[in-house]
Amino acid sequence: MRVAVIGSGIVGASAAWHAAGLGADVVLAGRSQPGEATAAGAGIVCPWASDHDDADWFRSAADGARYYPELVAELAEAGERGLGYQAVGALALAADEADLHGIRRRVLERRRGAADTGEVDLLGESEARALFPPLAPGSRAVRIAAGARVDGGRLRDALLRQARYRGVGLRTGRAALRRSADRVTGIEVDGEHIAADAVVVAAGAWAPELLAPAGVTVRVAPQRGQIVHLSLSGADTGHWPVVMPATGHYLVPFDGSRIVAGATREPGTGFDHRVTAAGLAEVLAEALAVAPGLAGATHLETRVGFRPVGPDIRPLLGRVPQLDGLVVADGLGASGLTSGPWAGRVAALLATGADPGLDLTPYDPVR
C-alpha cells in the first residue's frame, strides 16, 4: 500500500520512517516555514513531575518517554549518532519544602504505572548546585534520574535520512489533500498528484488550513514560544541535568557550553514570527532568577516556534471517522518533543491498518 505523510517535523518524519519500516510505499511532503516547532524547540523528556492531572495526557507523554531509548538504539544501529538525546537527569525545583515533597510524591505515584523514572531523590543546595552550578543559593530539587533532553532538529533530520534509506520519497512544496466522496485518494504537491491509500496529516500549527478544504475541522492554533540560547564559556555543560522550575520555564543544557532557556507561551499571536522585547525579557528574567550564575553567559540566538495547541492538553491522534484513510497526528503543544516520535509511530500503524494496541478515544482528532 502507499501512505502519504504531510508534515516534515518530528511527528511527520517519525510517521514516514515507521510506515516504510512496516512495508508501505511512502511519500512525505513538507516545506520549510518560519516558526516550525521541531526546529525551534529544546526537548525535555520528563513527564513524571508535571502538575497536569489529565490521565490520558500523561499516558501519551509517558509512552513517549518510554519509547525514546528504543528509538535511539534503533537509529544508532543504523549509524546515526549525535542526536542530542541523553538521559542526563532532571531537577524539579520547588518554591518551598512542602512543594518539594509534593513533587516527589507525584513522581513516585506515577512511577507505579510508568516505571521509567529511575531513582527519585531529594537534593539539598550543595547537591543541586554540584549538578548545575549556576543555580541560585538555597536551591533544592527533586532529581529524576531518567529525565532526558533531546535536540528535536537533529533527531528529525536523522529520521528523514533513515526514511530515505527505507525508500521514502520526499517532496518539497505546498501540499493539499485529495478526496473522493468519503475517502482520501492521495495528496497534491505543487500540482503533482500523488495517489495514496492513506494520508497522515502531521502539519503542526498549519494543520487547520490544510484540512479545512477537505471539510475536516481540527481545533489547533499556534502558540508562539520564544527560546533563548546561551553560551557559558568554559563550562562542560554536556552532562548537566535539565532544570524545571515551578514557573513552567526551563533550562536545557547541551554539549558545547550551550544552555537553552525557555520559553514564552503566547496564544493569539497567529504566525507572527518575531523576537519581541517583552518575550526576551521574560525568558531572561526567569532564567536568571533560577540560575543567576548565567548572568555572564553570551547570548547566541533567540528562536521562535509555533506550538500546535489543541482544545485541551491531549494530542489529536487517530483516524478521522468521516473521511476514510485519513489519520491526524497533531496538537501536541508543549509535549511535541516528548511524544512526537511515539505519536508518529502510532500514526504509521493506523495508516497501514495495524493495531496500535491502545484506546485512542481520548485523543479523537476532531473532538
PDB file of C-alpha atoms in Angstrom, residues 72-330:
ATOM      1  CA  VAL A  72      17.563   5.979  19.752  1.00  0.00           C
ATOM      2  CA  ALA A  73      19.029   2.472  19.913  1.00  0.00           C
ATOM      3  CA  GLU A  74      17.482   1.555  16.552  1.00  0.00           C
ATOM      4  CA  LEU A  75      18.781   4.739  14.930  1.00  0.00           C
ATOM      5  CA  ALA A  76      22.238   4.104  16.412  1.00  0.00           C
ATOM      6  CA  GLU A  77      22.245   0.636  14.850  1.00  0.00           C
ATOM      7  CA  ALA A  78      21.578   2.328  11.523  1.00  0.00           C
ATOM      8  CA  GLY A  79      24.627   4.537  12.054  1.00  0.00           C
ATOM      9  CA  GLU A  80      23.024   7.687  13.416  1.00  0.00           C
ATOM     10  CA  ARG A  81      24.981   9.470  16.122  1.00  0.00           C
ATOM     11  CA  GLY A  82      24.768  12.847  17.793  1.00  0.00           C
ATOM     12  CA  LEU A  83      21.000  13.031  18.113  1.00  0.00           C
ATOM     13  CA  GLY A  84      21.191  15.367  21.090  1.00  0.00           C
ATOM     14  CA  TYR A  85      19.322  12.786  23.202  1.00  0.00           C
ATOM     15  CA  GLN A  86      20.747  11.869  26.577  1.00  0.00           C
ATOM     16  CA  ALA A  87      19.284  10.816  29.910  1.00  0.00           C
ATOM     17  CA  VAL A  88      21.107  13.493  31.912  1.00  0.00           C
ATOM     18  CA  GLY A  89      18.502  13.572  34.676  1.00  0.00           C
ATOM     19  CA  ALA A  90      16.153  16.403  35.591  1.00  0.00           C
ATOM     20  CA  LEU A  91      15.966  18.732  38.565  1.00  0.00           C
ATOM     21  CA  ALA A  92      12.426  19.775  39.502  1.00  0.00           C
ATOM     22  CA  LEU A  93      12.705  22.897  41.667  1.00  0.00           C
ATOM     23  CA  ALA A  94      10.138  23.920  44.254  1.00  0.00           C
ATOM     24  CA  ALA A  95       9.194  27.131  45.999  1.00  0.00           C
ATOM     25  CA  ASP A  96       9.221  25.583  49.478  1.00  0.00           C
ATOM     26  CA  GLU A  97       9.656  22.351  51.416  1.00  0.00           C
ATOM     27  CA  ALA A  98       6.009  21.310  51.089  1.00  0.00           C
ATOM     28  CA  ASP A  99       6.091  21.685  47.300  1.00  0.00           C
ATOM     29  CA  LEU A 100       9.345  19.744  47.125  1.00  0.00           C
ATOM     30  CA  HIS A 101       7.835  16.748  48.905  1.00  0.00           C
ATOM     31  CA  GLY A 102       4.657  17.112  46.825  1.00  0.00           C
ATOM     32  CA  ILE A 103       6.643  16.810  43.605  1.00  0.00           C
ATOM     33  CA  ARG A 104       8.424  13.712  44.863  1.00  0.00           C
ATOM     34  CA  ARG A 105       5.122  12.088  45.888  1.00  0.00           C
ATOM     35  CA  ARG A 106       3.635  12.826  42.468  1.00  0.00           C
ATOM     36  CA  VAL A 107       6.595  11.291  40.662  1.00  0.00           C
ATOM     37  CA  LEU A 108       6.576   8.192  42.851  1.00  0.00           C
ATOM     38  CA  GLU A 109       2.815   7.718  42.411  1.00  0.00           C
ATOM     39  CA  ARG A 110       3.135   7.958  38.641  1.00  0.00           C
ATOM     40  CA  ARG A 111       6.042   5.561  38.650  1.00  0.00           C
ATOM     41  CA  ARG A 112       3.681   2.771  39.676  1.00  0.00           C
ATOM     42  CA  GLY A 113       2.160   2.751  36.201  1.00  0.00           C
ATOM     43  CA  ALA A 114       5.097   4.148  34.237  1.00  0.00           C
ATOM     44  CA  ALA A 115       8.175   2.696  35.885  1.00  0.00           C
ATOM     45  CA  ASP A 116      10.814   4.528  33.884  1.00  0.00           C
ATOM     46  CA  THR A 117      11.769   7.335  36.237  1.00  0.00           C
ATOM     47  CA  GLY A 118      14.905   5.724  37.642  1.00  0.00           C
ATOM     48  CA  GLU A 119      15.935   6.986  41.058  1.00  0.00           C
ATOM     49  CA  VAL A 120      13.955   9.860  42.570  1.00  0.00           C
ATOM     50  CA  ASP A 121      15.992  11.796  45.127  1.00  0.00           C
ATOM     51  CA  LEU A 122      15.627  14.911  47.255  1.00  0.00           C
ATOM     52  CA  LEU A 123      18.670  17.142  46.842  1.00  0.00           C
ATOM     53  CA  GLY A 124      19.910  19.872  49.145  1.00  0.00           C
ATOM     54  CA  GLU A 125      21.557  23.053  47.946  1.00  0.00           C
ATOM     55  CA  SER A 126      25.094  21.703  47.675  1.00  0.00           C
ATOM     56  CA  GLU A 127      23.979  18.594  45.785  1.00  0.00           C
ATOM     57  CA  ALA A 128      21.758  20.541  43.371  1.00  0.00           C
ATOM     58  CA  ARG A 129      24.423  23.165  42.650  1.00  0.00           C
ATOM     59  CA  ALA A 130      27.074  20.493  42.180  1.00  0.00           C
ATOM     60  CA  LEU A 131      24.974  19.135  39.295  1.00  0.00           C
ATOM     61  CA  PHE A 132      24.006  22.550  37.870  1.00  0.00           C
ATOM     62  CA  PRO A 133      26.481  25.142  39.208  1.00  0.00           C
ATOM     63  CA  PRO A 134      24.693  28.349  38.068  1.00  0.00           C
ATOM     64  CA  LEU A 135      21.681  27.649  40.327  1.00  0.00           C
ATOM     65  CA  ALA A 136      20.753  30.245  42.935  1.00  0.00           C
ATOM     66  CA  PRO A 137      21.889  29.779  46.536  1.00  0.00           C
ATOM     67  CA  GLY A 138      19.288  27.938  48.558  1.00  0.00           C
ATOM     68  CA  SER A 139      18.047  25.886  45.590  1.00  0.00           C
ATOM     69  CA  ARG A 140      16.616  22.489  46.427  1.00  0.00           C
ATOM     70  CA  ALA A 141      15.338  19.961  43.958  1.00  0.00           C
ATOM     71  CA  VAL A 142      13.828  16.590  43.244  1.00  0.00           C
ATOM     72  CA  ARG A 143      16.196  14.739  40.955  1.00  0.00           C
ATOM     73  CA  ILE A 144      14.563  12.368  38.468  1.00  0.00           C
ATOM     74  CA  ALA A 145      17.311  10.173  37.055  1.00  0.00           C
ATOM     75  CA  ALA A 146      15.510   9.177  33.849  1.00  0.00           C
ATOM     76  CA  GLY A 147      14.836  12.756  32.796  1.00  0.00           C
ATOM     77  CA  ALA A 148      16.355  13.424  29.374  1.00  0.00           C
ATOM     78  CA  ARG A 149      16.894  16.118  26.794  1.00  0.00           C
ATOM     79  CA  VAL A 150      16.779  15.962  23.021  1.00  0.00           C
ATOM     80  CA  ASP A 151      17.641  18.216  20.104  1.00  0.00           C
ATOM     81  CA  GLY A 152      14.468  17.995  18.031  1.00  0.00           C
ATOM     82  CA  GLY A 153      16.026  19.235  14.798  1.00  0.00           C
ATOM     83  CA  ARG A 154      18.860  16.727  14.888  1.00  0.00           C
ATOM     84  CA  LEU A 155      16.547  13.826  15.695  1.00  0.00           C
ATOM     85  CA  ARG A 156      14.135  14.865  12.931  1.00  0.00           C
ATOM     86  CA  ASP A 157      16.984  15.063  10.409  1.00  0.00           C
ATOM     87  CA  ALA A 158      18.165  11.584  11.391  1.00  0.00           C
ATOM     88  CA  LEU A 159      14.662  10.163  10.923  1.00  0.00           C
ATOM     89  CA  LEU A 160      14.422  11.789   7.492  1.00  0.00           C
ATOM     90  CA  ARG A 161      17.811  10.371   6.456  1.00  0.00           C
ATOM     91  CA  GLN A 162      16.804   6.905   7.549  1.00  0.00           C
ATOM     92  CA  ALA A 163      13.394   7.308   5.893  1.00  0.00           C
ATOM     93  CA  ARG A 164      15.158   7.964   2.589  1.00  0.00           C
ATOM     94  CA  TYR A 165      17.246   4.824   3.106  1.00  0.00           C
ATOM     95  CA  ARG A 166      13.974   2.936   3.541  1.00  0.00           C
ATOM     96  CA  GLY A 167      12.784   4.271   0.207  1.00  0.00           C
ATOM     97  CA  VAL A 168      10.593   7.149   1.322  1.00  0.00           C
ATOM     98  CA  GLY A 169      10.109   9.711  -1.430  1.00  0.00           C
ATOM     99  CA  LEU A 170      10.487  13.299  -0.249  1.00  0.00           C
ATOM    100  CA  ARG A 171       8.585  16.178  -1.857  1.00  0.00           C
ATOM    101  CA  THR A 172       9.136  19.834  -1.030  1.00  0.00           C
ATOM    102  CA  GLY A 173       6.238  22.178  -1.600  1.00  0.00           C
ATOM    103  CA  ARG A 174       2.727  23.151  -0.621  1.00  0.00           C
ATOM    104  CA  ALA A 175       0.609  20.056  -0.064  1.00  0.00           C
ATOM    105  CA  ALA A 176      -3.152  19.585  -0.302  1.00  0.00           C
ATOM    106  CA  LEU A 177      -5.433  16.646   0.378  1.00  0.00           C
ATOM    107  CA  ARG A 178      -7.270  14.913  -2.425  1.00  0.00           C
ATOM    108  CA  ARG A 179     -10.549  13.138  -1.699  1.00  0.00           C
ATOM    109  CA  SER A 180     -13.352  11.364  -3.496  1.00  0.00           C
ATOM    110  CA  ALA A 181     -16.693  11.123  -1.698  1.00  0.00           C
ATOM    111  CA  ASP A 182     -15.959   9.888   1.822  1.00  0.00           C
ATOM    112  CA  ARG A 183     -12.323   8.796   1.487  1.00  0.00           C
ATOM    113  CA  VAL A 184      -8.930  10.327   0.783  1.00  0.00           C
ATOM    114  CA  THR A 185      -7.301   9.382  -2.500  1.00  0.00           C
ATOM    115  CA  GLY A 186      -3.907  10.994  -2.020  1.00  0.00           C
ATOM    116  CA  ILE A 187      -2.246  14.384  -1.986  1.00  0.00           C
ATOM    117  CA  GLU A 188      -1.248  17.127  -4.383  1.00  0.00           C
ATOM    118  CA  VAL A 189       2.121  18.862  -4.042  1.00  0.00           C
ATOM    119  CA  ASP A 190       2.569  21.980  -6.163  1.00  0.00           C
ATOM    120  CA  GLY A 191       0.438  20.498  -8.925  1.00  0.00           C
ATOM    121  CA  GLU A 192       1.822  16.941  -8.716  1.00  0.00           C
ATOM    122  CA  HIS A 193      -0.889  14.386  -7.963  1.00  0.00           C
ATOM    123  CA  ILE A 194       0.256  11.524  -5.728  1.00  0.00           C
ATOM    124  CA  ALA A 195      -2.203   8.685  -5.186  1.00  0.00           C
ATOM    125  CA  ALA A 196      -2.279   7.090  -1.739  1.00  0.00           C
ATOM    126  CA  ASP A 197      -4.364   4.592   0.207  1.00  0.00           C
ATOM    127  CA  ALA A 198      -3.919   6.552   3.427  1.00  0.00           C
ATOM    128  CA  VAL A 199      -2.732  10.042   4.366  1.00  0.00           C
ATOM    129  CA  VAL A 200      -1.175  11.113   7.661  1.00  0.00           C
ATOM    130  CA  VAL A 201      -1.519  14.816   8.437  1.00  0.00           C
ATOM    131  CA  ALA A 202       1.178  15.993  10.834  1.00  0.00           C
ATOM    132  CA  ALA A 203       1.392  19.617   9.782  1.00  0.00           C
ATOM    133  CA  GLY A 204       1.616  21.132  13.244  1.00  0.00           C
ATOM    134  CA  ALA A 205       0.070  24.564  13.699  1.00  0.00           C
ATOM    135  CA  TRP A 206      -0.688  24.692   9.961  1.00  0.00           C
ATOM    136  CA  ALA A 207      -2.995  21.636  10.050  1.00  0.00           C
ATOM    137  CA  PRO A 208      -6.327  23.543  10.129  1.00  0.00           C
ATOM    138  CA  GLU A 209      -5.670  25.386   6.859  1.00  0.00           C
ATOM    139  CA  LEU A 210      -4.656  22.108   5.227  1.00  0.00           C
ATOM    140  CA  LEU A 211      -7.678  20.140   6.423  1.00  0.00           C
ATOM    141  CA  ALA A 212     -10.403  22.767   6.036  1.00  0.00           C
ATOM    142  CA  PRO A 213     -10.701  22.445   2.213  1.00  0.00           C
ATOM    143  CA  ALA A 214     -11.390  18.728   2.719  1.00  0.00           C
ATOM    144  CA  GLY A 215     -14.233  19.533   5.128  1.00  0.00           C
ATOM    145  CA  VAL A 216     -12.329  18.491   8.258  1.00  0.00           C
ATOM    146  CA  THR A 217     -12.094  20.833  11.241  1.00  0.00           C
ATOM    147  CA  VAL A 218      -9.383  20.381  13.842  1.00  0.00           C
ATOM    148  CA  ARG A 219      -9.145  22.725  16.796  1.00  0.00           C
ATOM    149  CA  VAL A 220      -5.457  23.573  16.610  1.00  0.00           C
ATOM    150  CA  ALA A 221      -3.981  27.051  16.998  1.00  0.00           C
ATOM    151  CA  PRO A 222      -0.402  28.365  17.008  1.00  0.00           C
ATOM    152  CA  GLN A 223       1.108  29.344  20.343  1.00  0.00           C
ATOM    153  CA  ARG A 224       4.297  31.375  19.974  1.00  0.00           C
ATOM    154  CA  GLY A 225       7.284  30.358  22.048  1.00  0.00           C
ATOM    155  CA  GLN A 226      10.483  32.406  22.268  1.00  0.00           C
ATOM    156  CA  ILE A 227      13.549  30.425  23.350  1.00  0.00           C
ATOM    157  CA  VAL A 228      16.979  31.849  24.185  1.00  0.00           C
ATOM    158  CA  HIS A 229      20.280  30.061  23.514  1.00  0.00           C
ATOM    159  CA  LEU A 230      23.212  30.991  25.753  1.00  0.00           C
ATOM    160  CA  SER A 231      26.877  30.048  25.857  1.00  0.00           C
ATOM    161  CA  LEU A 232      28.579  29.690  29.235  1.00  0.00           C
ATOM    162  CA  SER A 233      32.226  29.909  28.284  1.00  0.00           C
ATOM    163  CA  GLY A 234      34.466  27.217  29.727  1.00  0.00           C
ATOM    164  CA  ALA A 235      31.633  25.187  31.258  1.00  0.00           C
ATOM    165  CA  ASP A 236      31.319  21.490  30.397  1.00  0.00           C
ATOM    166  CA  THR A 237      27.526  21.506  30.155  1.00  0.00           C
ATOM    167  CA  GLY A 238      27.024  18.288  28.213  1.00  0.00           C
ATOM    168  CA  HIS A 239      26.162  16.193  31.277  1.00  0.00           C
ATOM    169  CA  TRP A 240      24.326  18.825  33.313  1.00  0.00           C
ATOM    170  CA  PRO A 241      20.695  17.949  34.113  1.00  0.00           C
ATOM    171  CA  VAL A 242      17.616  19.667  32.765  1.00  0.00           C
ATOM    172  CA  VAL A 243      16.197  22.232  35.212  1.00  0.00           C
ATOM    173  CA  MET A 244      12.430  22.577  35.622  1.00  0.00           C
ATOM    174  CA  PRO A 245      11.382  25.449  37.911  1.00  0.00           C
ATOM    175  CA  ALA A 246       7.872  25.688  39.339  1.00  0.00           C
ATOM    176  CA  THR A 247       7.102  28.563  36.928  1.00  0.00           C
ATOM    177  CA  GLY A 248       6.884  26.340  33.851  1.00  0.00           C
ATOM    178  CA  HIS A 249      10.028  27.808  32.310  1.00  0.00           C
ATOM    179  CA  TYR A 250      13.103  25.612  31.889  1.00  0.00           C
ATOM    180  CA  LEU A 251      16.847  25.348  31.322  1.00  0.00           C
ATOM    181  CA  VAL A 252      18.185  22.667  28.990  1.00  0.00           C
ATOM    182  CA  PRO A 253      21.970  22.186  28.759  1.00  0.00           C
ATOM    183  CA  PHE A 254      23.600  20.744  25.654  1.00  0.00           C
ATOM    184  CA  ASP A 255      27.160  19.956  24.625  1.00  0.00           C
ATOM    185  CA  GLY A 256      29.463  22.808  23.716  1.00  0.00           C
ATOM    186  CA  SER A 257      28.753  25.052  26.729  1.00  0.00           C
ATOM    187  CA  ARG A 258      25.246  25.744  25.386  1.00  0.00           C
ATOM    188  CA  ILE A 259      22.239  26.256  27.634  1.00  0.00           C
ATOM    189  CA  VAL A 260      18.749  26.797  26.272  1.00  0.00           C
ATOM    190  CA  ALA A 261      16.364  28.920  28.339  1.00  0.00           C
ATOM    191  CA  GLY A 262      12.686  28.882  27.623  1.00  0.00           C
ATOM    192  CA  ALA A 263      10.078  29.670  26.938  1.00  0.00           C
ATOM    193  CA  THR A 264       7.223  32.067  26.461  1.00  0.00           C
ATOM    194  CA  ARG A 265       3.706  30.731  25.924  1.00  0.00           C
ATOM    195  CA  GLU A 266       1.925  33.294  23.782  1.00  0.00           C
ATOM    196  CA  PRO A 267      -1.522  32.445  22.410  1.00  0.00           C
ATOM    197  CA  GLY A 268      -3.268  34.726  19.980  1.00  0.00           C
ATOM    198  CA  THR A 269      -0.171  35.822  18.067  1.00  0.00           C
ATOM    199  CA  GLY A 270      -1.036  33.989  14.865  1.00  0.00           C
ATOM    200  CA  PHE A 271       2.102  33.260  12.846  1.00  0.00           C
ATOM    201  CA  ASP A 272       3.902  36.445  13.897  1.00  0.00           C
ATOM    202  CA  HIS A 273       7.474  35.174  13.773  1.00  0.00           C
ATOM    203  CA  ARG A 274       9.275  37.872  15.745  1.00  0.00           C
ATOM    204  CA  VAL A 275      11.514  38.071  18.776  1.00  0.00           C
ATOM    205  CA  THR A 276       9.867  40.674  20.975  1.00  0.00           C
ATOM    206  CA  ALA A 277      11.360  42.811  23.728  1.00  0.00           C
ATOM    207  CA  ALA A 278       8.808  41.509  26.210  1.00  0.00           C
ATOM    208  CA  GLY A 279       9.402  37.880  25.263  1.00  0.00           C
ATOM    209  CA  LEU A 280      13.172  38.175  25.511  1.00  0.00           C
ATOM    210  CA  ALA A 281      12.891  39.990  28.844  1.00  0.00           C
ATOM    211  CA  GLU A 282      10.574  37.320  30.249  1.00  0.00           C
ATOM    212  CA  VAL A 283      12.792  34.397  29.310  1.00  0.00           C
ATOM    213  CA  LEU A 284      15.990  36.004  30.586  1.00  0.00           C
ATOM    214  CA  ALA A 285      14.406  37.221  33.821  1.00  0.00           C
ATOM    215  CA  GLU A 286      13.031  33.757  34.604  1.00  0.00           C
ATOM    216  CA  ALA A 287      16.341  32.097  33.749  1.00  0.00           C
ATOM    217  CA  LEU A 288      18.415  34.454  35.897  1.00  0.00           C
ATOM    218  CA  ALA A 289      16.023  34.222  38.832  1.00  0.00           C
ATOM    219  CA  VAL A 290      16.614  30.471  38.930  1.00  0.00           C
ATOM    220  CA  ALA A 291      20.251  30.444  37.839  1.00  0.00           C
ATOM    221  CA  PRO A 292      21.955  33.807  38.483  1.00  0.00           C
ATOM    222  CA  GLY A 293      25.234  32.173  37.547  1.00  0.00           C
ATOM    223  CA  LEU A 294      24.143  32.567  33.913  1.00  0.00           C
ATOM    224  CA  ALA A 295      24.368  36.372  34.123  1.00  0.00           C
ATOM    225  CA  GLY A 296      27.729  36.401  32.355  1.00  0.00           C
ATOM    226  CA  ALA A 297      26.670  33.978  29.611  1.00  0.00           C
ATOM    227  CA  THR A 298      26.802  35.062  25.970  1.00  0.00           C
ATOM    228  CA  HIS A 299      23.531  35.433  24.094  1.00  0.00           C
ATOM    229  CA  LEU A 300      23.844  33.292  20.965  1.00  0.00           C
ATOM    230  CA  GLU A 301      20.396  33.451  19.425  1.00  0.00           C
ATOM    231  CA  THR A 302      16.687  33.530  20.145  1.00  0.00           C
ATOM    232  CA  ARG A 303      14.482  31.052  18.307  1.00  0.00           C
ATOM    233  CA  VAL A 304      10.762  31.375  17.735  1.00  0.00           C
ATOM    234  CA  GLY A 305       8.439  28.417  17.254  1.00  0.00           C
ATOM    235  CA  PHE A 306       4.694  27.893  16.999  1.00  0.00           C
ATOM    236  CA  ARG A 307       3.437  25.080  19.206  1.00  0.00           C
ATOM    237  CA  PRO A 308       0.331  23.402  17.752  1.00  0.00           C
ATOM    238  CA  VAL A 309      -2.081  23.679  20.670  1.00  0.00           C
ATOM    239  CA  GLY A 310      -5.321  21.729  20.673  1.00  0.00           C
ATOM    240  CA  PRO A 311      -8.568  22.166  22.617  1.00  0.00           C
ATOM    241  CA  ASP A 312      -7.003  20.547  25.697  1.00  0.00           C
ATOM    242  CA  ILE A 313      -3.626  19.163  26.702  1.00  0.00           C
ATOM    243  CA  ARG A 314      -4.102  15.771  25.000  1.00  0.00           C
ATOM    244  CA  PRO A 315      -2.751  15.180  21.472  1.00  0.00           C
ATOM    245  CA  LEU A 316      -5.026  14.956  18.448  1.00  0.00           C
ATOM    246  CA  LEU A 317      -4.238  11.451  17.299  1.00  0.00           C
ATOM    247  CA  GLY A 318      -6.285   8.942  15.350  1.00  0.00           C
ATOM    248  CA  ARG A 319      -8.393   8.234  12.282  1.00  0.00           C
ATOM    249  CA  VAL A 320     -10.907  10.809  11.074  1.00  0.00           C
ATOM    250  CA  PRO A 321     -14.269   8.990  11.042  1.00  0.00           C
ATOM    251  CA  GLN A 322     -15.899  10.964   8.228  1.00  0.00           C
ATOM    252  CA  LEU A 323     -13.003  10.575   5.791  1.00  0.00           C
ATOM    253  CA  ASP A 324     -11.745   7.048   5.319  1.00  0.00           C
ATOM    254  CA  GLY A 325      -7.974   6.704   5.065  1.00  0.00           C
ATOM    255  CA  LEU A 326      -7.182   9.980   6.859  1.00  0.00           C
ATOM    256  CA  VAL A 327      -5.065   9.914  10.030  1.00  0.00           C
ATOM    257  CA  VAL A 328      -4.267  13.036  12.059  1.00  0.00           C
ATOM    258  CA  ALA A 329      -1.257  13.275  14.374  1.00  0.00           C
ATOM    259  CA  ASP A 330      -1.143  16.828  15.658  1.00  0.00           C
TER     260      ASP A 330
END
